[in-house]
Coordinates of C-alpha atoms in Angstrom, one line a residue:
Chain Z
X1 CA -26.2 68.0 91.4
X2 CA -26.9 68.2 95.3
X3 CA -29.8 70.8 95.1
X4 CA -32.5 67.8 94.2
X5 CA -30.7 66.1 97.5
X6 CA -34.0 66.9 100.7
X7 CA -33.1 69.7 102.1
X8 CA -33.1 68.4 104.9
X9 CA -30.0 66.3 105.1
X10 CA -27.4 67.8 106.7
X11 CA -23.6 67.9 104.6
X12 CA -23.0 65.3 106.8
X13 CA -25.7 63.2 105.6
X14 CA -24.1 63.8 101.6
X15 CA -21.7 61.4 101.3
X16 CA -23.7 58.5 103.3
X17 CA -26.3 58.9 100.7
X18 CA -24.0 58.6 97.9
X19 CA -22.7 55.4 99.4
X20 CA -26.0 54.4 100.2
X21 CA -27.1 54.7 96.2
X22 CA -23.7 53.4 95.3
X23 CA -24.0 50.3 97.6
X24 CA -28.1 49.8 96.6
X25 CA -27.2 50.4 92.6
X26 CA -24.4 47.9 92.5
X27 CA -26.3 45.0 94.6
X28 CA -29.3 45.6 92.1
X29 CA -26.9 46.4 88.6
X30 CA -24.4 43.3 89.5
X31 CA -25.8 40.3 88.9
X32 CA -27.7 41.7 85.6
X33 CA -24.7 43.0 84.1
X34 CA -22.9 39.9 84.6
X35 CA -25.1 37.7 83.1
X36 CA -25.3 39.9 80.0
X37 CA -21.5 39.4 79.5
X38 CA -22.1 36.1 80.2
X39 CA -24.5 35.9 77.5
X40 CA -22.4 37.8 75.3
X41 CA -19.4 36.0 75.6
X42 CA -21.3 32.8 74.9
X43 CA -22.5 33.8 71.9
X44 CA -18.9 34.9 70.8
X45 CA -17.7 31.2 71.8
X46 CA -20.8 29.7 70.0
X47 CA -19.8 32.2 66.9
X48 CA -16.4 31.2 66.5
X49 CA -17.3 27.5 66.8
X50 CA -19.7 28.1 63.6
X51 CA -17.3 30.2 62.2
X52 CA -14.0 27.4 63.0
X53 CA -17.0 24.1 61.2
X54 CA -17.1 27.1 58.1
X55 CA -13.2 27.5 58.1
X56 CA -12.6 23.4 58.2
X57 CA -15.2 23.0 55.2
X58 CA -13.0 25.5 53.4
X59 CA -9.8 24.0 54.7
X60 CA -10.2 21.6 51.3
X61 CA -6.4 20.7 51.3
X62 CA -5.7 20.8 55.1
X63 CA -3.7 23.8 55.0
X64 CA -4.8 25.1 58.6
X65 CA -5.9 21.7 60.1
X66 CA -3.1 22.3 62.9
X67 CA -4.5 26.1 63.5
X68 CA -8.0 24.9 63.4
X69 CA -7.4 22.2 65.9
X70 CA -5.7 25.2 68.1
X71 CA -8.3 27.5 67.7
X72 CA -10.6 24.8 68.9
X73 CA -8.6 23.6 71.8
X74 CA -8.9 27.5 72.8
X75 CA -12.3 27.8 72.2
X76 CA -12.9 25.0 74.4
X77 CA -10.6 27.0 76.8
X78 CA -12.6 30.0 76.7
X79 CA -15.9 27.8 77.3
X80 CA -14.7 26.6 80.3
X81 CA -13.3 29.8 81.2
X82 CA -16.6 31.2 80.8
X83 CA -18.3 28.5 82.7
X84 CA -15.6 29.8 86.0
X85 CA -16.7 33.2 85.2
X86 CA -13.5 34.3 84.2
X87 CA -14.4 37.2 81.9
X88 CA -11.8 38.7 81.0
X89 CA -9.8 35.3 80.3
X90 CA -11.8 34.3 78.4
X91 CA -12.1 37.9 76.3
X92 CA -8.7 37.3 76.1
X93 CA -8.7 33.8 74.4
X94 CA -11.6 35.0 72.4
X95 CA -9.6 37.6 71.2
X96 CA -6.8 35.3 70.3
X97 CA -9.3 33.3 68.6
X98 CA -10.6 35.4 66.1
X99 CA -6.9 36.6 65.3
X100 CA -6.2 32.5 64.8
X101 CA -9.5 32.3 62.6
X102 CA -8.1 35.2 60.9
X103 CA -4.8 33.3 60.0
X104 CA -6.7 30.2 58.9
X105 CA -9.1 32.3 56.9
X106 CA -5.5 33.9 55.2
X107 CA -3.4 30.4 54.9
X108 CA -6.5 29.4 53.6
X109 CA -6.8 31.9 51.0
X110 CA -2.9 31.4 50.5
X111 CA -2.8 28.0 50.0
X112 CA -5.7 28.2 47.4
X113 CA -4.0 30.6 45.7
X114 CA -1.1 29.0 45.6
X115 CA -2.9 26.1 44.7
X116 CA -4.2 28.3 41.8
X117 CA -0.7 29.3 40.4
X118 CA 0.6 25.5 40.5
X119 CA -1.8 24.8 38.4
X120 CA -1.8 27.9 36.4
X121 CA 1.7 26.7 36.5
X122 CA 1.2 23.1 35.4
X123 CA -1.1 24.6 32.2
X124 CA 1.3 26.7 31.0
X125 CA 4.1 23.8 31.2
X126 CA 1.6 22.0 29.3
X127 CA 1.3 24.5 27.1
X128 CA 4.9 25.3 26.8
X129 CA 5.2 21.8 25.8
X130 CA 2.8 21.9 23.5
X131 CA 5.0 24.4 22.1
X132 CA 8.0 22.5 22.1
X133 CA 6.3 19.8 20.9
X134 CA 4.3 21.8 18.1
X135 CA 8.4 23.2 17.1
X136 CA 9.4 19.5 17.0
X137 CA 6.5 18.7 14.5
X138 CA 7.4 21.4 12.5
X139 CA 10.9 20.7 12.3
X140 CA 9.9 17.3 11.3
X141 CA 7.2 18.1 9.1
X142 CA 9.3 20.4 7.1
X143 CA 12.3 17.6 6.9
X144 CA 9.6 15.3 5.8
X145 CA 8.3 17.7 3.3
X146 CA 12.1 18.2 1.8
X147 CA 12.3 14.7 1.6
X148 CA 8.7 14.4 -0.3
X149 CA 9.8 17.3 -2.7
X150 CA 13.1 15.7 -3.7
X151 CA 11.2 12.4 -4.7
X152 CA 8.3 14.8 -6.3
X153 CA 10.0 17.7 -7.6
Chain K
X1 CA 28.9 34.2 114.0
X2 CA 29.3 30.9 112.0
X3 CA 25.1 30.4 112.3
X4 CA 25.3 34.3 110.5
X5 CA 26.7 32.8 107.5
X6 CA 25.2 29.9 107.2
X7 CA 21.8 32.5 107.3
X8 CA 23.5 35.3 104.8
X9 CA 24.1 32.6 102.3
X10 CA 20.7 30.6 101.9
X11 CA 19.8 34.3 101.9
X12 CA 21.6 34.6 98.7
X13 CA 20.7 31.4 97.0
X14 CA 17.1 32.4 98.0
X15 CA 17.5 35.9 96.8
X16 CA 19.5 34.2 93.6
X17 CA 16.7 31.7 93.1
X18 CA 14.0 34.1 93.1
X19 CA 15.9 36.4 90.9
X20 CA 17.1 33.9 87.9
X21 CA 15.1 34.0 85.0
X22 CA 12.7 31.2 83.8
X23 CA 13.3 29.1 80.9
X24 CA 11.8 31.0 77.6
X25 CA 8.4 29.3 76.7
X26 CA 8.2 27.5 73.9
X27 CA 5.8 30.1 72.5
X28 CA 8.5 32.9 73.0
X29 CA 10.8 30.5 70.9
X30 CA 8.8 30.0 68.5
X31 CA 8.1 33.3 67.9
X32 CA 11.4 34.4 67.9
X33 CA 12.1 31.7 65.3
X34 CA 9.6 32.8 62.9
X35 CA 10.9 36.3 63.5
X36 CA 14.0 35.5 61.8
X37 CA 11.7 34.3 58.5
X38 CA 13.4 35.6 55.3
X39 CA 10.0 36.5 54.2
X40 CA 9.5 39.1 57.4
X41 CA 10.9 42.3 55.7
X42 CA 9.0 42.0 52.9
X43 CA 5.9 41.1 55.2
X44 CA 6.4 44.2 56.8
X45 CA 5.6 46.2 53.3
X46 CA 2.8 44.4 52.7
X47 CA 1.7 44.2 56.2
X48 CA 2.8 46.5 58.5
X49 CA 0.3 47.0 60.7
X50 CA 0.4 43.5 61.4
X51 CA 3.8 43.2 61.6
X52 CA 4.1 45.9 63.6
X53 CA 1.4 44.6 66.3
X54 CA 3.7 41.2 66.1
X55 CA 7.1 43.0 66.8
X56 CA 5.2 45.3 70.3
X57 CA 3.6 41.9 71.1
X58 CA 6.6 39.9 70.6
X59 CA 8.7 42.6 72.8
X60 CA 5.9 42.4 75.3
X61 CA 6.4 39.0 75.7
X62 CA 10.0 38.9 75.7
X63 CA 9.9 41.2 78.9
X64 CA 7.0 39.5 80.7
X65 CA 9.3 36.9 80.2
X66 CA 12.4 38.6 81.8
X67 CA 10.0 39.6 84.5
X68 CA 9.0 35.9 84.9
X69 CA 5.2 36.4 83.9
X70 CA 5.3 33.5 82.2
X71 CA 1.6 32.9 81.7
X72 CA 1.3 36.6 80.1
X73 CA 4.7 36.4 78.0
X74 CA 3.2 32.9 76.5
X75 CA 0.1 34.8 75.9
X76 CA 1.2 37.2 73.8
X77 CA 4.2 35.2 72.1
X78 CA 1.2 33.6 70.7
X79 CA -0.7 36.5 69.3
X80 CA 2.6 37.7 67.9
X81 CA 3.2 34.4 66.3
X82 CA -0.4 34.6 65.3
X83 CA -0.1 38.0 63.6
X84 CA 2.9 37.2 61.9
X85 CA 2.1 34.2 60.3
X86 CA -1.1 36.2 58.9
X87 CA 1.3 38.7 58.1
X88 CA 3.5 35.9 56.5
X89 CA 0.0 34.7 55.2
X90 CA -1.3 37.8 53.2
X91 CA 2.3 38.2 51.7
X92 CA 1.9 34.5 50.4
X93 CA -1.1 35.3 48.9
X94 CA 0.5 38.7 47.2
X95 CA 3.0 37.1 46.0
X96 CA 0.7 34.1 44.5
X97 CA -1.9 36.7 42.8
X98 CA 1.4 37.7 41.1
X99 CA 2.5 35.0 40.5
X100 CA -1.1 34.2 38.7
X101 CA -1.0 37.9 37.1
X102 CA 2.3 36.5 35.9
X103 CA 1.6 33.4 34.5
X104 CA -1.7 35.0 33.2
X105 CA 0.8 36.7 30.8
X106 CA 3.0 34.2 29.9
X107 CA -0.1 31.7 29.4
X108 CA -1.5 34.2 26.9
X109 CA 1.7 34.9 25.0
X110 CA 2.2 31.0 24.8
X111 CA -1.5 30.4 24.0
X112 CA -0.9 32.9 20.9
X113 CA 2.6 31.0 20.0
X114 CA 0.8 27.9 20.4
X115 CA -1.6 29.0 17.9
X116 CA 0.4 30.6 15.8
X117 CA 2.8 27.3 15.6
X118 CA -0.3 25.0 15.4
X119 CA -1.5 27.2 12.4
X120 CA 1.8 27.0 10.9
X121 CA 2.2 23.3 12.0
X122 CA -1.2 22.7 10.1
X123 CA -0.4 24.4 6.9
X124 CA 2.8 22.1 6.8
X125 CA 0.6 19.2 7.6
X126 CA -2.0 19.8 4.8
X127 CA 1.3 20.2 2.4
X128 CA 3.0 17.4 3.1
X129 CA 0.0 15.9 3.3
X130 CA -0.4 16.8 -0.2
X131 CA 3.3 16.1 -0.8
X132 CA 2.2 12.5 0.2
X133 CA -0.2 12.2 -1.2
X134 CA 1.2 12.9 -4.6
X135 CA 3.9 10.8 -3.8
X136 CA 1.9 8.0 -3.3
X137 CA 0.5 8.9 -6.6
X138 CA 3.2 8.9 -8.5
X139 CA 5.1 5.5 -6.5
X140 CA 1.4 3.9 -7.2
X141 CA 1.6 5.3 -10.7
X142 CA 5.5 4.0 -11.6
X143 CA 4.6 0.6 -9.5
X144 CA 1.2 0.6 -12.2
X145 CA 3.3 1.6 -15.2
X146 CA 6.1 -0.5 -13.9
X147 CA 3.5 -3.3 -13.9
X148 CA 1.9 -2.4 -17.0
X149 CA 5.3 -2.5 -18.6
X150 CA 6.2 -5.9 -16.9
X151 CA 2.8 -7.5 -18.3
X152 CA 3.3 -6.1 -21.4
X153 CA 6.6 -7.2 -22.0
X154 CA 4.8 -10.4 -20.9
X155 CA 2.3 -10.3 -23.2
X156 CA 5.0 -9.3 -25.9
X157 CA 6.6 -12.4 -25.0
X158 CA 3.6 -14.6 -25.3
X159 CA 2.9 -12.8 -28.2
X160 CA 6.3 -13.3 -29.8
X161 CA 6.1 -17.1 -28.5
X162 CA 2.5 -17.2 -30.0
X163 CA 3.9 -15.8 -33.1
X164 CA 6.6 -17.7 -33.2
X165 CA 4.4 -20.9 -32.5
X166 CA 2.3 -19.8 -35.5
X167 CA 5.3 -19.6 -37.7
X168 CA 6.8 -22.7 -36.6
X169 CA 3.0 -24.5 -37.1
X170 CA 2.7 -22.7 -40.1
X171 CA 6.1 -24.3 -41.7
X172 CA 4.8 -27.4 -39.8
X173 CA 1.6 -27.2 -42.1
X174 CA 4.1 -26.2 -44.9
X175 CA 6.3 -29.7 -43.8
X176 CA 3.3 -31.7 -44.1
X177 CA 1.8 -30.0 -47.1
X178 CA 4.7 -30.7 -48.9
X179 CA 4.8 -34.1 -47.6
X180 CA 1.4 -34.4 -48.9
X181 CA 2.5 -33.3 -51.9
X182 CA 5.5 -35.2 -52.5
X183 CA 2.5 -38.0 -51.3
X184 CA 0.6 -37.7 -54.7
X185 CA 3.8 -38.0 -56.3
X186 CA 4.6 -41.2 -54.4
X187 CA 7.7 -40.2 -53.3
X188 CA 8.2 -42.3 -50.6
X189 CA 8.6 -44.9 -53.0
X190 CA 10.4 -42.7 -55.6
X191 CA 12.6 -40.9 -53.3
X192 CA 12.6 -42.7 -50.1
X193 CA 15.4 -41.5 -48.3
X194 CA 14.3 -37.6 -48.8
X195 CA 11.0 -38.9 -48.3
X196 CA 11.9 -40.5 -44.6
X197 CA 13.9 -37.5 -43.8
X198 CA 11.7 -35.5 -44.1
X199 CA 8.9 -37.5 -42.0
X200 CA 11.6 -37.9 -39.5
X201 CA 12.3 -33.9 -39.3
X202 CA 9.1 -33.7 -38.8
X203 CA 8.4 -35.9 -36.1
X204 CA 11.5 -34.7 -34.5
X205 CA 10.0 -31.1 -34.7
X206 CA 6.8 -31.9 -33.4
X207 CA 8.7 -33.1 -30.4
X208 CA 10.6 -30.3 -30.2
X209 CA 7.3 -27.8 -29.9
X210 CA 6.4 -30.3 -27.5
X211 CA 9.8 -29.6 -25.6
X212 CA 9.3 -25.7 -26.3
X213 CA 12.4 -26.1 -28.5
X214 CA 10.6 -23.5 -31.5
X215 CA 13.8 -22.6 -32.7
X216 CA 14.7 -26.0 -33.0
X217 CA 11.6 -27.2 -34.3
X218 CA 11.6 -24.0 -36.9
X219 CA 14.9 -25.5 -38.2
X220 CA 13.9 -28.9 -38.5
X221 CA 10.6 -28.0 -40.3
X222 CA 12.4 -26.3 -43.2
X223 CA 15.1 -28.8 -43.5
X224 CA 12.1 -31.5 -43.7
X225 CA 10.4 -29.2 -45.7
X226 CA 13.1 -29.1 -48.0
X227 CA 13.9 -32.7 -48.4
X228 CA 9.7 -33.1 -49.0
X229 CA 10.3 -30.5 -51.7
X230 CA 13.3 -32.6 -53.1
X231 CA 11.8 -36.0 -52.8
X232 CA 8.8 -34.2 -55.0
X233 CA 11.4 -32.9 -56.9
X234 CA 12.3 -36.7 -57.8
X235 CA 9.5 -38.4 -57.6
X236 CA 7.7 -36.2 -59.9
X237 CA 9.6 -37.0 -63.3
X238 CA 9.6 -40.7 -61.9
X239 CA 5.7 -40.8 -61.1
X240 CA 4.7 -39.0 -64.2
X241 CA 6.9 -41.3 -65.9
X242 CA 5.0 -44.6 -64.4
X243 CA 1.8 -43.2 -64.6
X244 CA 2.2 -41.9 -68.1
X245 CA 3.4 -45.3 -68.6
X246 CA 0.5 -46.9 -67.6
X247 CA -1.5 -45.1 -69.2
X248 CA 0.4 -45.4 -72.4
X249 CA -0.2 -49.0 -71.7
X250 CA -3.7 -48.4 -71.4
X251 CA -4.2 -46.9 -74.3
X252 CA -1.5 -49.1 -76.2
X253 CA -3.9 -52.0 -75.3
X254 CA -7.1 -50.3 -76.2
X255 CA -5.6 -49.4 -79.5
X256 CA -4.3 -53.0 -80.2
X257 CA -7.5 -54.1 -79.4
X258 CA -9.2 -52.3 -81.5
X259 CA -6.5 -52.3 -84.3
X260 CA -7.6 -56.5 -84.1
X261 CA -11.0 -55.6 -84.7
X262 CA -10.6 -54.4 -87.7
X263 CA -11.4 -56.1 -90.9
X264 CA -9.6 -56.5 -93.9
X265 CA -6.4 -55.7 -92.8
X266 CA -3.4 -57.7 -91.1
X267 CA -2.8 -56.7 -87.5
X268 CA 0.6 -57.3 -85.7
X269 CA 3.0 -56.1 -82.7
X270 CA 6.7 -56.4 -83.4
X271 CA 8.9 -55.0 -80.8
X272 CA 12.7 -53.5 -82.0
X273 CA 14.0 -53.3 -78.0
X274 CA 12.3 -50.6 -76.0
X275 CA 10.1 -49.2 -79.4
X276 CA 7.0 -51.5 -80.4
X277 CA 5.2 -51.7 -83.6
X278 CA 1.7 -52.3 -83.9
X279 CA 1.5 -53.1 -87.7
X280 CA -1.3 -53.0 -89.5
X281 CA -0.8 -54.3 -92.5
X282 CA -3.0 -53.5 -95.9
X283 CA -2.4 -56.1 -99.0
X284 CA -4.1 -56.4 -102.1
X285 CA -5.0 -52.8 -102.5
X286 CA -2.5 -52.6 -105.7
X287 CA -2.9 -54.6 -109.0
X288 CA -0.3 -57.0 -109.9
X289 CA 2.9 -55.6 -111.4
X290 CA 4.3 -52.3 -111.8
X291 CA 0.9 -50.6 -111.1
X292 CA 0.7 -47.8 -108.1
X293 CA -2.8 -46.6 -108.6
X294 CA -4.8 -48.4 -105.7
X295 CA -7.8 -50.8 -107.0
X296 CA -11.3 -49.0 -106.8
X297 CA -12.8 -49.9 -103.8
X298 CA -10.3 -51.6 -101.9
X299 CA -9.3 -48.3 -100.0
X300 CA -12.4 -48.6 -98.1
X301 CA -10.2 -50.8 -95.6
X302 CA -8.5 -47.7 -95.0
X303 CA -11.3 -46.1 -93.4
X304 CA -11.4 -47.7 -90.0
X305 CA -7.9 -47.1 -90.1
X306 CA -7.9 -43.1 -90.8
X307 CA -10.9 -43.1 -88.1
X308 CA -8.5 -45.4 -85.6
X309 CA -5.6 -43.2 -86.2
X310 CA -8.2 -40.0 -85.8
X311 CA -9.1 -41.2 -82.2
X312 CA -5.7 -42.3 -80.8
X313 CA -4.4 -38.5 -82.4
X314 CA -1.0 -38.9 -79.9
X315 CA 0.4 -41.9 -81.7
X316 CA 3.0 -41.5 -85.0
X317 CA 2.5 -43.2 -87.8
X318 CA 4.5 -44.6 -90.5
X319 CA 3.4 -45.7 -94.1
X320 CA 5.7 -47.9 -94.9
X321 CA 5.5 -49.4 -98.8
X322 CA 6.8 -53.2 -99.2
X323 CA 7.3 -55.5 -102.6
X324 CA 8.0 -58.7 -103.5
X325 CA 11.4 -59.4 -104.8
X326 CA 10.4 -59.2 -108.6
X327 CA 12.8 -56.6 -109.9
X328 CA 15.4 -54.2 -109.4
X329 CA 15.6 -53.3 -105.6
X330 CA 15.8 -49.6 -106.6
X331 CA 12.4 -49.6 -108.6
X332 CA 10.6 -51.9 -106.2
X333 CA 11.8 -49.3 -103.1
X334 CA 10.8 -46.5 -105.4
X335 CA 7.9 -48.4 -106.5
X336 CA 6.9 -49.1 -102.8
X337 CA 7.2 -45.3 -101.9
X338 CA 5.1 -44.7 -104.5
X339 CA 2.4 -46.8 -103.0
X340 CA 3.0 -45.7 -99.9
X341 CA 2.3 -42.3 -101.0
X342 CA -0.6 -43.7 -102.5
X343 CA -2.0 -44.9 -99.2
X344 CA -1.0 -41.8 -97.3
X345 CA -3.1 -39.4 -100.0
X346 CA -5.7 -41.7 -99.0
X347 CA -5.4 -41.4 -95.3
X348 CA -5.4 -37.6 -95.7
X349 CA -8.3 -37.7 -97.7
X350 CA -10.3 -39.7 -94.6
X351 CA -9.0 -36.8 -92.3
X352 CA -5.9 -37.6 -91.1
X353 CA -3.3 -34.9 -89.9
X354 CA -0.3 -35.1 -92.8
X355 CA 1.8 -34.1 -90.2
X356 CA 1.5 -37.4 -88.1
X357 CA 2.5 -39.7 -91.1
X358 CA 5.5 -40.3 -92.5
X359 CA 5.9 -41.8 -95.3
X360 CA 8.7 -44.7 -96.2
X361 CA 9.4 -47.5 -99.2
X362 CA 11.5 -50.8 -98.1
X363 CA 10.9 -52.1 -101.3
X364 CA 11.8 -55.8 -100.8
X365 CA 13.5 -55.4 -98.0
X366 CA 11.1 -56.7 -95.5
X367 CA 9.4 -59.5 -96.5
X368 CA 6.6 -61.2 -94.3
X369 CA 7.0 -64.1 -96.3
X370 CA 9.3 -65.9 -98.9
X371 CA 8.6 -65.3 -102.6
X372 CA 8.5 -68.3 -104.0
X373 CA 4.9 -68.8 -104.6
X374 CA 2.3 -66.1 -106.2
X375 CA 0.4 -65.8 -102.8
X376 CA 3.5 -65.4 -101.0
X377 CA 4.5 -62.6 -103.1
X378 CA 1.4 -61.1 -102.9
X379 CA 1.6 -60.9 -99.2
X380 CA 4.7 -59.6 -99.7
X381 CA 3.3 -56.4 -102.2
X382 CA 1.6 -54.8 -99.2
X383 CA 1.4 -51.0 -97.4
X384 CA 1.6 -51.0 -93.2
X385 CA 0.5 -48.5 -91.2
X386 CA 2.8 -48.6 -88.1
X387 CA 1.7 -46.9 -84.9
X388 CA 4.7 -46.3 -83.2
X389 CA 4.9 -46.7 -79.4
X390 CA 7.1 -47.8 -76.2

C-alpha cells in the first residue's frame, strides 16, 4: 500500500499524507454525499405520502383513519426533520412510518375481511332463515294438504 | 458544622431528584396495555417475528425509561405498539379467512338444505295445489249440483203448481162445460138452486186461483161440477119434457089443422082431463039398418084420413063404432064393432100400420046427438077415428 507513496517522503512524511488525503477527500466527498441522502430521504417522505393518499383511498370504512392521521403527522415530522438535516431522525421516523403503513395496510386488510365474514355472515342467516322459513312452509303446507285430503279423500 | 448539613442535604434531595424516575410516557402505557391483549398469545403463533420484535422493543423502552431517556423509550414504545397491533392485525385477518372458510361451509351445506327443502317445499306446493284445486272442484261441483238440485226442485214445484193449475183449469173447463151443459138443458130454470151453486163454486174458485188457493179452488170446481151435473141431471127429464111438449103441441096443432081440412068427414077436439081427442068423425058410410058392409064409394073419405094418419105415424088411433039407439044395446055395440072393423080393414088397406089402431064398438053409448029424428040418428050411426094425444 505505501510502495506507490514518492519515494521520496520520508516515514515521517506517511502519516501527514494520509491526513492530508483524509482531510482533502472528506472536504470534497462531504457535501455530495449529503445531499444524496438528502435526496434520498426525500423521496422516501414523498413515497410514503403517495403511498399514505393510496392507503386512505383503501381505508373505505375508516378503519385506520386514526393511524393514517399519525403516520401523516410523522411524515410531516420527518419533512421537517429533513429540512434541519437531521438524518438519522428522520431515518428513524421513516422507519416508523412504513411499519405504521404496514399496520394500516393489515387493519385494512382486517377490517375488510371482517367486513367480508359479516356479510358472509348476514347471507348465511339469510339463508338459515330461508331454511326455517322453507321448514315452516312445509310444516304448513303438509297440515294444509291433510286438511285438503280429509275434505277430498 | 450546621452550614455542613444544610449542604449534605440539598445534596441528597439533588442527588434524589436526579435519581427518581420520570413518569412512564403515555406510549410506554399504552404499550403495556395492549400487551396484556387476550389476543397476544395467540398473536404470537401467528406472528412471532413480530411479536417478538414488539416484546425486545417494548423491553427496550421500558429501560430507556428506567434510565430516563424518555425521548428514545417513547420512540420505541411506539414501534412496539406499532408491531403489535400488526401482529394483532394479521391474527384478525387469520382468524376472519377462517371464519370465511367456515362459513363458506356452512353456506354450502345450508345452500344444499335450502334446496333440498325448497324442492321438497315445491313438490308439496304443486300437491296441494292440486289438492286445491280439486277441492275447489268438487265445492264448485256440490255448490252446482247443490244448485242444480235447488232449481230443479224449483222447477218441480212450478211444474207441480203448473200441473196442478192445469188440473184445477182443466175441472174449471169441466165446471163450465157442465154448466154449459146443464145450459142447453135450461137448468137454471129447471134446477135453480144446483144451477146457482154451482155458478157460485165456480166463481168462488176462480177467486181462489186468483188467491193461489188450488187446493181450494180444485175442491170447489168438483163440488160445482157436481151440482152442474145434478141440475142437468134435473133439468134434463124437465126440458125434454117442455120441449117435447111443445113440440107435441106443434104437431098436435098442425094435425088439427089439417084434420079440419079435410072433406067429408066431421072434425072435433074433446078433452077427457090431461088426454085430448081429436075426433074425426066418418057418417054415412053404412046403409040404413043392420047393414055393416060400407057403401061403394063412400070409403074414399077415408083416404086423406089413412094418408093423415100415414104422416103423423107417432099418434094412436082408435076406431071407435057408434049407433043410434034402435035396438038391443048388445047388437048395436056388436053391430058397431063390426063397422068399426069395417073401417079399420079399410084403413089398412090405404096403408096404415094395424098395429097403431085399435079397434072399439060403443054401440049407442055415445051419441052426438038425440035420436029422435032420422037425421039425428043418422049422425048418430057413424065410425071416429080418434088420434089420441095430451
Amino acid at each position: 500500500m505505501i510502495r506507490w507513496l514518492p519515494r521520496r517522503l520520508g516515514w515521517i512524511r506517511v502519516p501527514s499524507f494520509f491526513l492530508f488525503i483524509t482531510l482533502g477527500g472528506s472536504a470534497a466527498w462531504s457535501p455530495l454525499a449529503l445531499a444524496d441522502e438528502e435526496d434520498d430521504l426525500q423521496r422516501q417522505i414523498e413515497a410514503q405520502k403517495a403511498s399514505v393518499a393510496d392507503l386512505a383511498r383503501l381505508d373505505t370504512q375508516k378503519a385506520g383513519a386514526e393511524d393514517i392521521v399519525r403516520l401523516r403527522s410523522w411524515l410531516d415530522e420527518a419533512w421537517g426533520l429533513r429540512a434541519k438535516h437531521e438524518y438519522d431522525s428522520v431515518r428513524e421516523v421513516l422507519d416508523r412510518c412504513m411499519a405504521q403503513a404496514e399496520l394500516i395496510r393489515q387493519t385494512i386488510t382486517a377490517t375488510n375481511l371482517k367486513t367480508q365474514v359479516a356479510q358472509k355472515e348476514a347471507q348465511l342467516k339469510q339463508v338459515r332463515d330461508q331454511i326455517a322459513q322453507a321448514k315452516k312452509d312445509i310444516e304448513s303446507t303438509k297440515i294444509q294438504i291433510s286438511s285438503l285430503e280429509r275434505v277430498t279423500p | 458544622m450546621k452550614t455542613r448539613s444544610w449542604l449534605s442535604l440539598a445534596g441528597g434531595l439533588c442527588l434524589a431528584t436526579g435519581c427518581a424516575t420520570a413518569p412512564k410516557p403515555p406510549e410506554l402505557i399504552a404499550y403495556e396495555t395492549l400487551r396484556h391483549d387476550p389476543a397476544v398469545p395467540e398473536a404470537m403463533k401467528r406472528a412471532p417475528d413480530l411479536v417478538s420484535a414488539s416484546e425486545k422493543l417494548g423491553n427496550k423502552a421500558t429501560d430507556e425509561w428506567s434510565s430516563n431517556d424518555l425521548d428514545e423509550s417513547r420512540r420505541d414504545a411506539l414501534q412496539a405498539q406499532i408491531r403489535l397491533k400488526t401482529a394483532l392485525a394479521l391474527l384478525e385477518q387469520e382468524r376472519a379467512k377462517n371464519r370465511l372458510q367456515a362459513i363458506g361451509a356452512e353456506q354450502a351445506k345450508a345452500s344444499d338444505e335450502l334446496g333440498q327443502l325448497t324442492q321438497e317445499l315445491s313438490a308439496l306446493k304443486v300437491q296441494a295445489d292440486l289438492r286445491q284445486k280439486l277441492a275447489d272442484a268438487r265445492k264448485s261441483a256440490d255448490d252446482e249440483k247443490s244448485r242444480l238440485s235447488t232449481q230443479m226442485a224449483a222447477d218441480q214445484q212450478k211444474l207441480q203448481q203448473a200441473s196442478e193449475l192445469m188440473a184445477v183449469q182443466e175441472k174449471l173447463s169441466s165446471a163450465r162445460l157442465a154448466l154449459s151443459t146443464a145450459d142447453t138443458v135450461d137448468a137454471k130454470k129447471y134446477a135453480a138452486p144446483d144451477y146457482g151453486a154451482a155458478e157460485d163454486l165456480i166463481r168462488k174458485a176462480e177467486q181462489e186461483m186468483k188467491a193461489g188457493s188450488l187446493a181450494g179452488a180444485s175442491a170447489s170446481l168438483e163440488v160445482a161440477k157436481d151440482h152442474a151435473q145434478k141440475a142437468m141431471a134435473i133439468a134434463k127429464p124437465l126440458y125434454e119434457q117442455t120441449a117435447q111438449t111443445a113440440e107435441n103441441r106443434l104437431r098436435d096443432d098442425a094435425l088439427v089443422r089439417e084434420a079440419q081440412s079435410l072433406s067429408g068427414v066431421d072434425v072435433r077436439i074433446d078433452s077427457q082431463g090431461p088426454l085430448r081427442r081429436l075426433i074425426i068423425g066418418a057418417s054415412n058410410l053404412f046403409p040404413k039398418g043392420q047393414a055393416t058392409k060400407p057403401i061403394e064409394g063412400k070409403l074414399v073419405v077415408l083416404d086423406p084420413v089413412a094418408a093423415l094418419i100415414n104422416k103423423y105415424p107417432t099418434y094412436p088411433i082408435q076406431v071407435i063404432g057408434h049407433t043410434d039407439n034402435r035396438g038391443r044395446v048388445a047388437e048395436l055395440v056388436a053391430l058397431s064393432q063390426t063397422r068399426a072393423q069395417a073401417v079399420f080393414e079399410a084403413l089398412v088397406a090405404r096403408g096404415v100400420d094395424a098395429k097403431r089402431l085399435m079397434v072399439s064398438g060403443q054401440g049407442p053409448n055415445e051419441p052426438l046427438v038425440s035420436n029422435r029424428t032420422a037425421a039425428d040418428r043418422a049422425k048418430n050411426n057413424r065410425v071416429e077415428i080418434v088420434f089420441l094425444y095430451h
